[in-house]
Each structure stands twice: as C-alpha cells, then as structure tokens.
PDB file of C-alpha atoms in Angstrom:
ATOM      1  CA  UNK A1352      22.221  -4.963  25.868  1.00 38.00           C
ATOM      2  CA  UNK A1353      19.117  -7.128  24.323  1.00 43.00           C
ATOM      3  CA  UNK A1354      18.627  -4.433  21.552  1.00 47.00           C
ATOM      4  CA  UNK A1355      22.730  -3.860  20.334  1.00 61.00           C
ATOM      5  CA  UNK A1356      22.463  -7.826  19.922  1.00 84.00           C
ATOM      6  CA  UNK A1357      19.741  -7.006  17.039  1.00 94.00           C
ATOM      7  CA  UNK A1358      21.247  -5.719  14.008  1.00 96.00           C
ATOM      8  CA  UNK A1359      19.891  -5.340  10.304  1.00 97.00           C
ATOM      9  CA  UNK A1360      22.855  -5.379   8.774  1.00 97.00           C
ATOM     10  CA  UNK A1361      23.943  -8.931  10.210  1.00 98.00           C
ATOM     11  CA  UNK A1362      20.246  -9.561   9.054  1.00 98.00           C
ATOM     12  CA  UNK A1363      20.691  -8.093   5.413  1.00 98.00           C
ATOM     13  CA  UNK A1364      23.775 -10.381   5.183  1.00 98.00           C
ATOM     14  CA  UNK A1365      21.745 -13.746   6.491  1.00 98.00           C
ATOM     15  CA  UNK A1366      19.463 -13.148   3.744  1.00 98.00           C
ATOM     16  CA  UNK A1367      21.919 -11.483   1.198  1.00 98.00           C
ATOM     17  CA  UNK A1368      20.531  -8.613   0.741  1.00 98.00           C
ATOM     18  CA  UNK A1369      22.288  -5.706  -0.691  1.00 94.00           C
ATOM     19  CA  UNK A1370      19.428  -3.357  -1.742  1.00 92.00           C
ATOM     20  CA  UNK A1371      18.118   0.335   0.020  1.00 93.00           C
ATOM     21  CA  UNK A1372      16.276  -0.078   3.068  1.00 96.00           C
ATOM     22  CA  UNK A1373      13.589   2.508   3.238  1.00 97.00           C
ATOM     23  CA  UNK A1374       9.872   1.666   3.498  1.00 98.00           C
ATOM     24  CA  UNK A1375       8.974   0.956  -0.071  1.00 98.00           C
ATOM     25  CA  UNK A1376       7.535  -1.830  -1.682  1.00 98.00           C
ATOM     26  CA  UNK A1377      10.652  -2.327  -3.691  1.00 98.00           C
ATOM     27  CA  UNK A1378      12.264  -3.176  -0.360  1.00 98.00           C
ATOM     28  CA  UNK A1379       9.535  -4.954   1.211  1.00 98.00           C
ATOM     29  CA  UNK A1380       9.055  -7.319  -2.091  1.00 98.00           C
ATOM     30  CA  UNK A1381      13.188  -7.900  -1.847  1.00 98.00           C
ATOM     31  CA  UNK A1382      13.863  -8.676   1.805  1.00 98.00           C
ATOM     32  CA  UNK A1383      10.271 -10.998   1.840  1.00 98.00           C
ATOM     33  CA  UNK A1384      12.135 -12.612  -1.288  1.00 98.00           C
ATOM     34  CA  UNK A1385      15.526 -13.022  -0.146  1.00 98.00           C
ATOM     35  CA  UNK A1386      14.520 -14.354   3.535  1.00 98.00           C
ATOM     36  CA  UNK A1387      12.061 -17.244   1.973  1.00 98.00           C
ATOM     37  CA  UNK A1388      15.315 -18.220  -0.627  1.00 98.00           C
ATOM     38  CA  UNK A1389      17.541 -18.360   2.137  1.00 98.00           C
ATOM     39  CA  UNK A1390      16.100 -19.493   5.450  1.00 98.00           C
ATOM     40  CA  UNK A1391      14.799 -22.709   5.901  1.00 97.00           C
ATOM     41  CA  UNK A1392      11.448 -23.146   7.302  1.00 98.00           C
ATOM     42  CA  UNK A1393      12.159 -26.014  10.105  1.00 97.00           C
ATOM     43  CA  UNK A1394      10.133 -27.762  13.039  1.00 97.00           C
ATOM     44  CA  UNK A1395      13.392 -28.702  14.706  1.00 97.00           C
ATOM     45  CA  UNK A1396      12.956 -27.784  18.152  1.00 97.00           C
ATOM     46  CA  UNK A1397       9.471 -28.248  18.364  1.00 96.00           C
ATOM     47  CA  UNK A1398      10.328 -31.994  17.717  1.00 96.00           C
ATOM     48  CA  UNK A1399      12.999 -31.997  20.177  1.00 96.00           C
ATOM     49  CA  UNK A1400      11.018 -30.543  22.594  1.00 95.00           C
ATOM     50  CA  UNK A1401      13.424 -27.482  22.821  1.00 96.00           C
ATOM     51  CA  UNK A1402      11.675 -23.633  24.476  1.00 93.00           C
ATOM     52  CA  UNK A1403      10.680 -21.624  21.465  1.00 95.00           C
ATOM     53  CA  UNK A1404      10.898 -17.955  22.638  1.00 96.00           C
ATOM     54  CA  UNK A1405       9.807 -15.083  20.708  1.00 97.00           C
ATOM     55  CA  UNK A1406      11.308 -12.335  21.799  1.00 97.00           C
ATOM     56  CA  UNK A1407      13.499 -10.126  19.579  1.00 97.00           C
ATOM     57  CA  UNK A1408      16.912 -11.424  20.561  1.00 96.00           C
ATOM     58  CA  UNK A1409      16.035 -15.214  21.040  1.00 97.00           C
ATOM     59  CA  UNK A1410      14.589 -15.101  17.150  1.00 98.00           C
ATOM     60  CA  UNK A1411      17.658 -13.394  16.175  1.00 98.00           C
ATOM     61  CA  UNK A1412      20.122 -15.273  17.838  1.00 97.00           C
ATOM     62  CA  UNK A1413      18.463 -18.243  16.690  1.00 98.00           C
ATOM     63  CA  UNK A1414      18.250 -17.423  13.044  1.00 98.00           C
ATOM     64  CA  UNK A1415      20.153 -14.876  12.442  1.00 98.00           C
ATOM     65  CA  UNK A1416      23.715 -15.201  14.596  1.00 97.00           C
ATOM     66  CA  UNK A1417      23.073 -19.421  14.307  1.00 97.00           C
ATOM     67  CA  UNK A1418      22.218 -19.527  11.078  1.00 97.00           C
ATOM     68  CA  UNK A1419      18.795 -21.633  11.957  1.00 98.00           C
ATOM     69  CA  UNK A1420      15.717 -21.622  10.318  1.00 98.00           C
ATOM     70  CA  UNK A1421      12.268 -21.550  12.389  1.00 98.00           C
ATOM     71  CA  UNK A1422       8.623 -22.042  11.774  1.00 97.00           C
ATOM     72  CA  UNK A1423       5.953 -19.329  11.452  1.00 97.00           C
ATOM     73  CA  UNK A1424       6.017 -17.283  14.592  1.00 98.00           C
ATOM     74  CA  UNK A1425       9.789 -17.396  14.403  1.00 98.00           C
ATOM     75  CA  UNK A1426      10.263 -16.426  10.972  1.00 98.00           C
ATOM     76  CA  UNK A1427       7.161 -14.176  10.758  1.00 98.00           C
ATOM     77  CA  UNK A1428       7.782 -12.820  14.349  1.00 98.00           C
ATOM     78  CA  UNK A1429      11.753 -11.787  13.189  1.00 98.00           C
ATOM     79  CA  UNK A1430      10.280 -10.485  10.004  1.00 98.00           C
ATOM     80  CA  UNK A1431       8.126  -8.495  11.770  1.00 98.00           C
ATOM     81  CA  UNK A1432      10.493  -6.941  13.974  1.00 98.00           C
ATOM     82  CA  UNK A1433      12.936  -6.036  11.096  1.00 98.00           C
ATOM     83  CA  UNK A1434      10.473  -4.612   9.075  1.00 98.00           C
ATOM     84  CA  UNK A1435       9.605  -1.996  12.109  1.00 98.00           C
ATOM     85  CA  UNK A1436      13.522  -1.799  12.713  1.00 97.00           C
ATOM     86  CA  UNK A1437      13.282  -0.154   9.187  1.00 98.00           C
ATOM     87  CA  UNK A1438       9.925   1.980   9.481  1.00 98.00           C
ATOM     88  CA  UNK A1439       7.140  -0.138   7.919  1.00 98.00           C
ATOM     89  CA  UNK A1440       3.812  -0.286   9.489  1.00 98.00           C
ATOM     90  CA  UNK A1441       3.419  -3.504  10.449  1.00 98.00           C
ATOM     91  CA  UNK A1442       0.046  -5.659  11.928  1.00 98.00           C
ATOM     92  CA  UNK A1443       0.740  -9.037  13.354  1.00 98.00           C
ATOM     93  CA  UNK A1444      -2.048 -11.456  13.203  1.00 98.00           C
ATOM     94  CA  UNK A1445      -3.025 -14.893  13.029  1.00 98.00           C
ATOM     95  CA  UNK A1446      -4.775 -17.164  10.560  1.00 97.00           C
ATOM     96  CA  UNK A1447      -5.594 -20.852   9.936  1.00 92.00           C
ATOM     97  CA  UNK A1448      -7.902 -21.339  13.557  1.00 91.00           C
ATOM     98  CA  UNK A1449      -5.025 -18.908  14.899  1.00 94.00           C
ATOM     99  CA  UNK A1450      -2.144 -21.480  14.514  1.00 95.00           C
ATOM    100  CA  UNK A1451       0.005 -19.651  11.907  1.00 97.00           C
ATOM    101  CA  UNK A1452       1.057 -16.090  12.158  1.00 98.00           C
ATOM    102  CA  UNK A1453       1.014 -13.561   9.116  1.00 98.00           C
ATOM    103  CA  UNK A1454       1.874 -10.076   8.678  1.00 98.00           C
ATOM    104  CA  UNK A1455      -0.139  -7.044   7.144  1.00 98.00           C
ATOM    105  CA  UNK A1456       2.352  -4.395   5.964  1.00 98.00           C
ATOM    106  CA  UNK A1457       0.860  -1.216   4.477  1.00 98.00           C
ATOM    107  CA  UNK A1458       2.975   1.085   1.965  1.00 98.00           C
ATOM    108  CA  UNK A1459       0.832   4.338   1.133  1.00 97.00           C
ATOM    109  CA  UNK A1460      -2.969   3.418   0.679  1.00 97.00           C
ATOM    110  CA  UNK A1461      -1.964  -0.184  -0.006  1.00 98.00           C
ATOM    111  CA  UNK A1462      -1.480  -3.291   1.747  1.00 98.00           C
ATOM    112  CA  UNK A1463       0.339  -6.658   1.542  1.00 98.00           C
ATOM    113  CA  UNK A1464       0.349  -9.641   3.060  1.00 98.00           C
ATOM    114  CA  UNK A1465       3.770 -10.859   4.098  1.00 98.00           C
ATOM    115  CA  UNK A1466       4.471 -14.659   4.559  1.00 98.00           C
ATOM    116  CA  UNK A1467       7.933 -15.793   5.255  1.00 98.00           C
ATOM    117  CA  UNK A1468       7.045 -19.166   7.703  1.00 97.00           C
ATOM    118  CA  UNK A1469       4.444 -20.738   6.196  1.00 96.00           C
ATOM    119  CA  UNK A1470       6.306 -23.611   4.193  1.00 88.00           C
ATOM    120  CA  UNK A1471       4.708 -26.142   1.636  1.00 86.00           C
ATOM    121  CA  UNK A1472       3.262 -23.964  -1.000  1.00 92.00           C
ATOM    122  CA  UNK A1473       3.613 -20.916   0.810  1.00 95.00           C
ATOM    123  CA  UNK A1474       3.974 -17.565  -0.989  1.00 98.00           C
ATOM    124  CA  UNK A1475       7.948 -16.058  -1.609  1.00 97.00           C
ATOM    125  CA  UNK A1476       6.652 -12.571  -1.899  1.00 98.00           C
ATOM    126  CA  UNK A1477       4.531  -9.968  -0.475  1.00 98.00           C
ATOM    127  CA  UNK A1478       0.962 -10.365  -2.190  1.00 98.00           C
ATOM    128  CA  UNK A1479      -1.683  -7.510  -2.475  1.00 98.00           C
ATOM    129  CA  UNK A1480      -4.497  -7.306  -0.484  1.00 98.00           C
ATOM    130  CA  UNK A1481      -6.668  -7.316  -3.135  1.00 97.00           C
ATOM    131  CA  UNK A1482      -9.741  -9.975  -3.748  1.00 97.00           C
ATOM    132  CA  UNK A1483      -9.798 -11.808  -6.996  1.00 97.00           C
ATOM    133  CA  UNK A1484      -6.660 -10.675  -8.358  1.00 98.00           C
ATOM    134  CA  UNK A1485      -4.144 -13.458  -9.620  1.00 98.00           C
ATOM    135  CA  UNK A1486      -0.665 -12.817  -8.684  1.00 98.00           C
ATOM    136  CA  UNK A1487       2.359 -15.361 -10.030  1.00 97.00           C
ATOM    137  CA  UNK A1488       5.124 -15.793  -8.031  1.00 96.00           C
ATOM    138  CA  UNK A1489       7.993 -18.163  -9.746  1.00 94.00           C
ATOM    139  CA  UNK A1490       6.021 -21.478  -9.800  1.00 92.00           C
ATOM    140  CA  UNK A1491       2.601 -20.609  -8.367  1.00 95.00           C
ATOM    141  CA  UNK A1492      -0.403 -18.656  -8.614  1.00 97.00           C
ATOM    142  CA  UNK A1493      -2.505 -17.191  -5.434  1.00 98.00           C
ATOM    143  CA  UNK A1494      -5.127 -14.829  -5.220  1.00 98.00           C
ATOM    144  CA  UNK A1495      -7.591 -13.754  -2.147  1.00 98.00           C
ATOM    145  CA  UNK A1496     -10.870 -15.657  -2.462  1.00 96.00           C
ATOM    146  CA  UNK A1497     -14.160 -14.731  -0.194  1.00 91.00           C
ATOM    147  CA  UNK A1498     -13.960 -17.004   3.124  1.00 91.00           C
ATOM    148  CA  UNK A1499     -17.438 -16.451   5.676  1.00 91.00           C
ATOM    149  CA  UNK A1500     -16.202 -14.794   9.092  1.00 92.00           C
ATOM    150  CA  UNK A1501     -13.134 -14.008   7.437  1.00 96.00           C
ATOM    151  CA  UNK A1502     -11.903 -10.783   5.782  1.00 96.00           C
ATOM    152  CA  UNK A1503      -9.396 -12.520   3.235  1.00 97.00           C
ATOM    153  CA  UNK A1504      -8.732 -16.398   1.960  1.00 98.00           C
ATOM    154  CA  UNK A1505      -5.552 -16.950   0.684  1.00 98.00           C
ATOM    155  CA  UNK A1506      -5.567 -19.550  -2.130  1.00 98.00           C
ATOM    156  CA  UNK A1507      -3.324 -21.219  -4.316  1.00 98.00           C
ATOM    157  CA  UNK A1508      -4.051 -21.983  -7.403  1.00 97.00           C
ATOM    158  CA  UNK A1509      -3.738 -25.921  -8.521  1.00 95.00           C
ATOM    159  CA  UNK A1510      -4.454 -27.052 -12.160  1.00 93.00           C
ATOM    160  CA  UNK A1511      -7.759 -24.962 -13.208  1.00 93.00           C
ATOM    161  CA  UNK A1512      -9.202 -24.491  -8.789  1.00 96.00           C
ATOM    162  CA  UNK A1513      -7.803 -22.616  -6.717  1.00 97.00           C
ATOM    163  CA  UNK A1514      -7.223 -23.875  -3.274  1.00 97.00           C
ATOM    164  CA  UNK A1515      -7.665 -22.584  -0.096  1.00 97.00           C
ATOM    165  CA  UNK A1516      -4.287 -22.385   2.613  1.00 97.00           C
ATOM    166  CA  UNK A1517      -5.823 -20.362   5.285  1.00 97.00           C
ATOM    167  CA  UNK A1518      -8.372 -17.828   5.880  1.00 98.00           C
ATOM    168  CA  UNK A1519      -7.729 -14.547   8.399  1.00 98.00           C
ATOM    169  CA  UNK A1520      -9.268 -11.515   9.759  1.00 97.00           C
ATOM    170  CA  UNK A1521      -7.219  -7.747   9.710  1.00 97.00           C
ATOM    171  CA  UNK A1522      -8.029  -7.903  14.009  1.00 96.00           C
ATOM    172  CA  UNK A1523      -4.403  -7.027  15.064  1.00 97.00           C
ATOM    173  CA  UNK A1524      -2.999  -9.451  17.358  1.00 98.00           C
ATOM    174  CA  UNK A1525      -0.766  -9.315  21.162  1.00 96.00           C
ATOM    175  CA  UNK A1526       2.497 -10.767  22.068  1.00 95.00           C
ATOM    176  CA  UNK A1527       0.344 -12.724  24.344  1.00 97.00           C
ATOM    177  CA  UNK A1528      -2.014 -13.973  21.674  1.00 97.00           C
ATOM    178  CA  UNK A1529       1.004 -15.105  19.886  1.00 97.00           C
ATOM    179  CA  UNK A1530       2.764 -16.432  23.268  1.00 97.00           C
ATOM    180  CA  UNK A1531      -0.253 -18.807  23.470  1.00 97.00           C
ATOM    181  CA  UNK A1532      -0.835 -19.746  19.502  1.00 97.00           C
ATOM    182  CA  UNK A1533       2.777 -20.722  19.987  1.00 97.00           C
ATOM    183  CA  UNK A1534       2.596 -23.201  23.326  1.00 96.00           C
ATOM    184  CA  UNK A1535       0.097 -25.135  22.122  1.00 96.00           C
ATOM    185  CA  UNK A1536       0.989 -25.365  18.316  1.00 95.00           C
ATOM    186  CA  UNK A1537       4.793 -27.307  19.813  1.00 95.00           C
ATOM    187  CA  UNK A1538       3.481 -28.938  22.559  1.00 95.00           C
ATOM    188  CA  UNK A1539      -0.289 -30.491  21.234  1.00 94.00           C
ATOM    189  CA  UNK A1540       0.612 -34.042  21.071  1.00 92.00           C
ATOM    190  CA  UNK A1541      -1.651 -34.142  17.709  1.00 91.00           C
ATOM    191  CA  UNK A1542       0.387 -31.055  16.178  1.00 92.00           C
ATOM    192  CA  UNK A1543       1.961 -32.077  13.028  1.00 89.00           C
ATOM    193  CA  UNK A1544       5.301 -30.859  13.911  1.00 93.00           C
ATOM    194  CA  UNK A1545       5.655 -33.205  17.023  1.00 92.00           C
ATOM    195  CA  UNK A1546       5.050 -36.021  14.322  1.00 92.00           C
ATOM    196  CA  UNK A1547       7.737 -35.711  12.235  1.00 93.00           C
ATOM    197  CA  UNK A1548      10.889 -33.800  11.091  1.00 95.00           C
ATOM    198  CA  UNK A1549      11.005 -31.204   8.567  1.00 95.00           C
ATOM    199  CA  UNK A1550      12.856 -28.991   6.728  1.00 97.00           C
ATOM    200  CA  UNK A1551      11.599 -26.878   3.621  1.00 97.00           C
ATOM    201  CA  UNK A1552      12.880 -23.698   1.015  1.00 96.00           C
ATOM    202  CA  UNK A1553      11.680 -22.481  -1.612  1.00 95.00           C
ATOM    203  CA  UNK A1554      13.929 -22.125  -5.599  1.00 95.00           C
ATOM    204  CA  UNK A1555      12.976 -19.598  -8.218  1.00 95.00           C
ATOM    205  CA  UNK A1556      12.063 -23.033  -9.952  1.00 95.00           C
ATOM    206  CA  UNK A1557      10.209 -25.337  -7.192  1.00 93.00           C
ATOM    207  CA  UNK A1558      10.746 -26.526  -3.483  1.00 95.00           C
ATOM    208  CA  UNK A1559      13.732 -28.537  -1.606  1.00 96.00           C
ATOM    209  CA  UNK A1560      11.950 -30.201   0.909  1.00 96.00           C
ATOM    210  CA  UNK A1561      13.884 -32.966   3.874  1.00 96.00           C
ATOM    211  CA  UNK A1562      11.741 -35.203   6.344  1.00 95.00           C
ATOM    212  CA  UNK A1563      11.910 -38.293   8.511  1.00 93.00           C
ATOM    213  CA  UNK A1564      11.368 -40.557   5.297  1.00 92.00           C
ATOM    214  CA  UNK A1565      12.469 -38.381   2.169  1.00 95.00           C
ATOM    215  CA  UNK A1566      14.414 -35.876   0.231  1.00 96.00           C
ATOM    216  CA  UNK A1567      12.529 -34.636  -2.028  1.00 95.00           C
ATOM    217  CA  UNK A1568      13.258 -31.881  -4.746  1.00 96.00           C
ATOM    218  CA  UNK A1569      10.434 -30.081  -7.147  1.00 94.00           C
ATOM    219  CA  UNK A1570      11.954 -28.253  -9.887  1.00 94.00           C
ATOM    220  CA  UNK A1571       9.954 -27.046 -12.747  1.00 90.00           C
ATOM    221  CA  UNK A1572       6.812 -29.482 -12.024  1.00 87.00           C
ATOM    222  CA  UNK A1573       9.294 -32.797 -12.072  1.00 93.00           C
ATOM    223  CA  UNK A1574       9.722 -34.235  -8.872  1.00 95.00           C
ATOM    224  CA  UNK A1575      12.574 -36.642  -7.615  1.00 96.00           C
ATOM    225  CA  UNK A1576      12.596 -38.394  -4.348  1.00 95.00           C
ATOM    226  CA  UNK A1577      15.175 -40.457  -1.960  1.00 95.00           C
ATOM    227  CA  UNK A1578      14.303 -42.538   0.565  1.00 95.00           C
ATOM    228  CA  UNK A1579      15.830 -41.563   4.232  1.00 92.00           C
ATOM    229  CA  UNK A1580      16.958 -44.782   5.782  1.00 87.00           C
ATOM    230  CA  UNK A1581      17.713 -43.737   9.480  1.00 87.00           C
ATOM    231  CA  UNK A1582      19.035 -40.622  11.389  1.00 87.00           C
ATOM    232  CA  UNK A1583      22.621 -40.695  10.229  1.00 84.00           C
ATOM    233  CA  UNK A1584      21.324 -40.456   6.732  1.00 85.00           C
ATOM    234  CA  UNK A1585      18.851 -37.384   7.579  1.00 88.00           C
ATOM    235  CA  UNK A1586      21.548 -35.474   9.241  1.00 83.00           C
ATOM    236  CA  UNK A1587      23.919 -35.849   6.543  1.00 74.00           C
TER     237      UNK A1587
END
C-alpha cells in the first residue's frame, strides 16, 4: 500500500514539471530546477518539535500530497527516491561534519551533484563534478575548490573569493547514517533550526526568505526587508 501512495506524476505536478522523464541530464537539470523554484526549504517541525521520518511515503505525504516544504534530508531524501523511481543512479551522502545530505547522480561517464535542501545560497541546479570549473546559475557562481580529507568543496563565489558551503567525500552513505545525521541535527539544543523559524526559495532573480524577525526579499542584488512583529504577523 506504502509504494501506490508514491507517485511521480503527483510529484511532476508539485513541482510543475511537464518535461520527458528518462535518465538524462536534460531531465535531471529540469526536475533539480523546478523542485528548488517551487518547494520551500522550511525548519518547521524541527522547531515544533514534530517526528521527522524519512521514509518514502512520510516525505511524500509530507511534501508532496501536503504541499510542505522540508529541510535537507527531506527534500534531498524525496529527491533521491524520485530520481531512482525514474532510473538514475543515485549515491546518497553527507557533507558539512555529516549534518546536510547531498546527492551524487551520474549520467554516462559524468557526475553531478544534486542539491535541492540546502537553503541560503544553495545551488538551483545540478553542478558538475568537476574541480575548478565556474558554473552560473541565475544569480550565483560555484565551483568545486580542493578541501584536505575531502574529495570535493563546494564554493560560492562572493565579490572576487569564492567561499566555501561545505566540503564532502563520494563514501556512499545508509538509511541509518542518515536516520542518525537526522536525530541529532532537530533535536541538538544548539542546532540552528531549534533557534528560530525559517522559511526560504529561491527566484530566477534572488531569494524570498521568512523568519522569526523578517521578510526579506533579494532580487537582482537589492534587498528589502520587513520587520515581523509577533506570530500572527509571521503566519500571515
């Protein structure tokens, strides 16, 4: 019953979608586009205190059939399992002290990351795995730097520097790896998603971004900010 509850097309139609899905990059770079453009990332329940499970119906239920948004190993995890729904080969892993989950999808002899929970900054589309190459995606710039103990360092690139986001290995990962990254990410009373509400999504031309104190909206490197005065006001 669990699997009929998962379907791509309901997915295709979260997203908007309306393109061929067969394992091509094509496909990859439009689905990894159209699910950072249309679902939030969010820290909801982790500040409520609310069970994230990561099983394939709970993430679809959740995002998909409630129209929710999630944060990394929700989005990433339902990416994942949509991607291998459609034939790609797919390696979960972690990065960033193994607190954020990332994908590695390869397509012939060539491989991408794919990102779709990691927020502020993060990329909209798949990126080569290539080091030293600068790839633009709407507003930004990131490229794969050098990072000791680390096969990749994804980094963003800000004025003339680039910065570093997080830095990861190509060691595939377990459910159970990701079971535990998860637990203590929402429930370390020093996390920074038990310290505040968010919601974030990316534009072709910036960032919308809602927390505890502000609305804030990027759009073509101007910024304008309102002040959140209570709960009411944040909900609206």
């Amino acid at each position: 019953m669990a699997e009929e509850m998962f379907s791509l097309n309901d997915y295709f139609d979260r997203i908007g979608f309306r393109g061929k899905a067969d394992v091509s990059f094509e496909t990859l770079n439009a689905l990894h586009t159209a699910h950072t453009l249309n679902i939030p990332f969010e820290n909801l329940d982790v500040y409520y205190k609310r069970p994230l499970l990561l099983d394939k119906e709970s993430l679809f239920k959740k995002i998909v059939t409630g129209k929710r948004g999630g944060y990394c190993f929700e989005m990433n995890g339902l990416f994942s399992f949509v991607l291998r729904e459609i034939g790609f080969k797919v390696t979960d892993l972690l990065a960033g002290g193994r607190l954020h989950q990332i994908l590695m999808v390869e397509i012939g002899d060539d491989r991408y990351l794919a990102d779709v929970g990691f927020g502020n900054d993060g990329i909209t589309s798949p990126l080569l795995l290539v080091e030293g190459l600068e790839q633009k995606q709407f507003t930004n710039t990131y490229r794969f730097g050098a990072e000791p103990k680390f096969d990749f360092a994804l980094q963003r690139k800000a004025g003339d520097e680039f910065i570093t986001m997080y830095a990861f290995t190509l060691q595939e990962c377990s459910p159970l790896d990701f079971m535990i990254s998860n637990h203590f990410t929402a429930t370390y009373p020093k996390s920074f998603f038990n310290s505040m509400r968010m919601c974030t999504m990316p534009t072709k031309e910036g960032r919308i971004t809602l927390t505890d104190k502000h609305f804030k909206v990027v759009e073509n490197g101007e910024t304008v900010e309102t002040a959140i005065a209570d709960d009411e006001e944040f909900n609206t």
